[in-house]
Amino acid sequence: MNPNNSPRVRFAPSPTGYLHVGGARTALFNWLFARHFNGTFILRIEDTDFERSSEAMVDGILEGMRWIGLNWDEGPFFQSQRLSLYQQTAEKLVASRHAYYCFCTKEKLEQRRAQATAAGRPPMYDRRCRSIAPETAAARKSAGEAAAVRFSVPDGGSTAFDDAVFGRVEFANAEIEDFVLLRSDGIPTYHLSVVADDIDMRLTHIIRGADHISNTPKQVLQYRALGAELPVFAHVPLILGPDKTRLSKRHGATSVIAYKDMGIVPEAFRNFLALLGWSPGPGHKDREIFSSDDLIQLFNLDGISKSNAVFDNDKLAWFNTEYIRAYDPERLLPLIQDEWKAAEFTPSRSTGEILAAIDLLKPRARSLKDFATSFRAYFSDDFEYDPAAVTKFLSDPALPVLLEELAARYAAAPEFSEASAEQTLRDFAAEKNIKAGALINGSRVALTGQAVAPSLFAVMAALGKDRVVSRLCAVSKAPTSG
RNA sequence: GGCGCCAUGGUGUAACUGGUUAACACGCCGCCCUCUCAAGGCGGAGAGUUCGGGUUCGAUCCCCGAUGGCGCUACCA
């Protein structure tokens, strides 16, 4: 409504890795917040660490964002292309005496740090360059001496901020070192670039991981020195692995794209992620399934919890089955087609047959992958028999003959429907004095290659008479003992 | 080590400003269905809210301490 009041938020990943689960959740929260309040969601790439950043990672992050369905309104902006803003900001801070040139070399600093730790002293910068007269420093600098710019942290007192999630957080200034704003090569550190950009981009709310809480006072100090209005900080608890340590590669998949590759429905992933560290409140405690629109409508900062959350693969898997089941076959089809493409599988059925088969199979699907693996027999004649299934239900030597005979019945039958197929089979079983179950289970494996499938007669109807007949006969011709 | 943050079943969360048999979901276990099951239906176990003090008629909820976990502690972000 009022453009001046609408919030502006951002997701600011650094392209030193793919989009991981934690980053994705941060992005999601920002996106939900922006959408809920009709605000602006900005994507900013923090690539000021040239050593570790790469373009490929940027692409990976964008791909991840798109997969979860998080569209941004502005950007992506690249900090590497905004260097002059940071340099100007640093100069401004130096000019106002809030920052100073530091001529200590990286090697020297490391050395002193090592000494300090060895001596049991806190390894903070000793501020020695702070006492160099500004004129002297400027002269040395213009003479060509390499200099970093450090922020001049106030001597006493403390710096506090009111976090929307954690409440008031306070740090003694004595605990904050004179951090580097601008490296000696003119590239800004994170501390400077975030603040300069957040101010420049007129961000109103900073929603980010709780690992930034300790950095926040350094930023608050800069806002004040720059005379800028403080945004609202909202720190989000971290996502941990099952062993409650920080989620990392060693916990398995941590890249968002890995979940796509596992056959997860993007909306299921989003739903799962939204509920990690956030809850819609007591009015919705009996509900777990929330569409994107639901989430947008319900999302607010108050629902964010303070404690870290453990990533539970089982629960994600459950969300996935729920979404697959709830989606119409038409909606599932493009997702499944992606799987087929990835598996280099080409279905040989009409769209109508495909859609019907998807509808039949989806209650039993654990992931989209199933449609390209264990469900292949429904979409093509190019499929394999699961050895375990063959052993379990097709090992009786009498079966192949019986199934062939049954096939003949089907071939000769005037009609072929779910009901008639069942009738034919049961009559046949009674006639032969064998248990219908044995025939049904054997047929299931013969028709689908799997021990698990929907109701056999529904499967038969989906496959059609001709395929049922030929697959039933194929058992005796090509014994597929596993 | 210093500083900061957090703490409800195995996991994610709920419990209005202190008063509930501490709720829901995932997972787990069992039973049913019977043509399979990773499907469906039904049921069950599992926390007295990390521990110890305090305030209060009464604490999951407020205060203090302990313990544990996590984060930060770079010319990384």
XYZ file of N, CA and C (backbone and C1' of nucleotides) in Angstrom, chain B residues 1 14 16 18 21-22 24 31 33-35 41 47-50 52 56 64 70 73 75-77:
168
model
P 36.768 -23.968 28.356
O 37.822 -22.755 28.222
C 38.708 -22.444 29.303
C 39.350 -21.116 29.021
C 38.366 -19.965 28.832
O 38.068 -19.358 30.086
C 39.880 -19.979 27.018
P 6.384 -23.364 18.655
O 5.053 -23.999 19.274
C 3.870 -24.000 18.508
C 2.694 -24.526 19.307
C 2.449 -23.945 20.690
O 1.893 -22.653 20.630
C 1.986 -26.258 20.673
P 0.064 -20.407 26.887
O -0.704 -19.094 26.461
C -0.471 -18.507 25.177
C -1.317 -17.255 25.065
C -1.111 -16.253 26.209
O -0.113 -15.316 25.860
C -3.415 -16.710 25.959
P 1.812 -14.759 33.585
O 2.183 -16.259 33.134
C 1.303 -17.175 32.648
C 1.363 -18.416 33.524
C 0.018 -18.677 34.206
O -0.830 -19.566 33.448
C 1.853 -18.697 35.792
P -5.291 -31.235 34.877
O -4.604 -32.508 34.225
C -3.890 -33.424 35.027
C -3.518 -34.620 34.198
C -2.850 -34.284 32.870
O -1.443 -34.243 33.054
C -4.598 -35.841 32.520
P -0.604 -33.107 32.573
O -0.526 -33.361 30.981
C -1.410 -32.700 30.112
C -0.613 -31.937 29.084
C 0.003 -32.770 27.977
O -0.947 -33.017 26.966
C 1.590 -31.237 28.785
P -3.075 -35.260 20.782
O -2.434 -34.574 19.492
C -3.247 -33.796 18.616
C -2.395 -33.169 17.544
C -1.524 -34.128 16.744
O -2.246 -34.812 15.745
C -0.266 -32.223 17.325
P 1.114 -58.012 15.434
O -0.422 -57.562 15.359
C -1.339 -57.968 16.368
C -2.663 -57.275 16.151
C -3.282 -57.470 14.779
O -4.002 -58.685 14.688
C -3.365 -55.177 15.348
P -8.441 -59.275 9.296
O -8.484 -58.270 8.062
C -9.637 -57.478 7.805
C -9.373 -56.575 6.622
C -8.898 -57.315 5.385
O -10.032 -57.706 4.605
C -7.508 -55.422 5.805
P -10.352 -59.274 4.392
O -9.263 -59.700 3.337
C -9.172 -59.047 2.078
C -7.798 -59.300 1.573
C -7.476 -60.777 1.422
O -7.855 -61.166 0.101
C -5.729 -59.621 2.608
P -7.235 -62.442 -0.665
O -5.751 -61.910 -0.704
C -4.712 -62.676 -1.305
C -3.787 -61.743 -1.970
C -3.487 -60.497 -1.163
O -2.386 -60.783 -0.310
C -3.849 -59.992 -3.485
P -5.644 -43.908 6.562
O -6.486 -45.021 7.311
C -7.889 -45.151 7.060
C -8.457 -46.216 7.956
C -8.110 -46.063 9.434
O -8.974 -45.156 10.090
C -7.705 -48.292 8.763
P 8.254 -41.400 29.300
O 8.480 -39.866 28.980
C 9.767 -39.416 28.502
C 9.785 -37.929 28.488
C 9.428 -37.264 29.811
O 10.594 -37.177 30.614
C 8.449 -36.123 27.967
P 10.370 -37.396 32.183
O 9.124 -36.504 32.563
C 9.230 -35.634 33.601
C 8.369 -34.421 33.342
C 8.245 -33.539 34.589
O 8.360 -32.193 34.187
C 6.106 -34.279 33.821
P 9.700 -31.498 34.915
O 10.420 -30.886 33.627
C 11.080 -31.720 32.648
C 10.859 -31.076 31.285
C 11.286 -29.624 31.275
O 12.275 -29.493 30.254
C 9.032 -29.868 30.462
P 13.521 -28.650 30.379
O 14.568 -29.694 30.973
C 14.719 -30.996 30.423
C 15.991 -31.590 30.989
C 16.154 -31.310 32.470
O 15.531 -32.310 33.246
C 18.130 -30.672 31.313
P 16.376 -31.876 40.042
O 17.206 -30.741 40.780
C 18.419 -31.069 41.432
C 18.995 -29.837 42.061
C 17.973 -28.948 42.756
O 17.635 -29.444 44.033
C 19.413 -27.612 41.456
P 7.182 -15.620 48.255
O 5.946 -16.101 47.374
C 5.211 -15.159 46.584
C 4.250 -15.893 45.692
C 3.396 -16.944 46.396
O 2.267 -16.360 47.033
C 4.292 -17.847 44.390
P 18.248 -13.831 36.207
O 18.941 -14.656 37.370
C 19.486 -13.995 38.508
C 20.063 -15.013 39.459
C 21.021 -16.009 38.822
O 22.320 -15.485 38.688
C 19.476 -17.157 40.194
P 27.947 -28.871 19.795
O 27.350 -27.514 19.210
C 26.272 -27.545 18.283
C 25.716 -26.162 18.106
C 26.717 -25.096 17.678
O 26.986 -25.133 16.292
C 25.391 -24.250 19.424
P 34.289 -15.370 13.581
O 35.109 -15.043 14.911
C 35.287 -13.693 15.347
C 36.070 -13.704 16.627
C 37.438 -14.357 16.535
O 38.411 -13.447 16.028
C 36.324 -15.107 18.467
P 42.194 -9.988 10.657
O 42.090 -9.439 9.174
C 40.898 -8.841 8.706
C 40.995 -8.805 7.201
C 41.626 -10.119 6.693
O 40.671 -10.860 5.965
C 42.871 -8.127 5.987
P 40.423 -11.332 4.645
O 39.428 -12.570 4.560
C 38.466 -12.862 5.547
C 37.532 -13.787 4.836
C 36.124 -13.277 4.673
O 36.004 -12.439 3.555
C 36.112 -15.516 5.437
P 34.855 -11.326 3.467
O 33.505 -12.160 3.481
C 33.043 -12.855 2.322
C 31.860 -13.700 2.737
C 30.669 -12.918 3.268
O 29.818 -12.492 2.235
C 31.211 -14.625 4.804
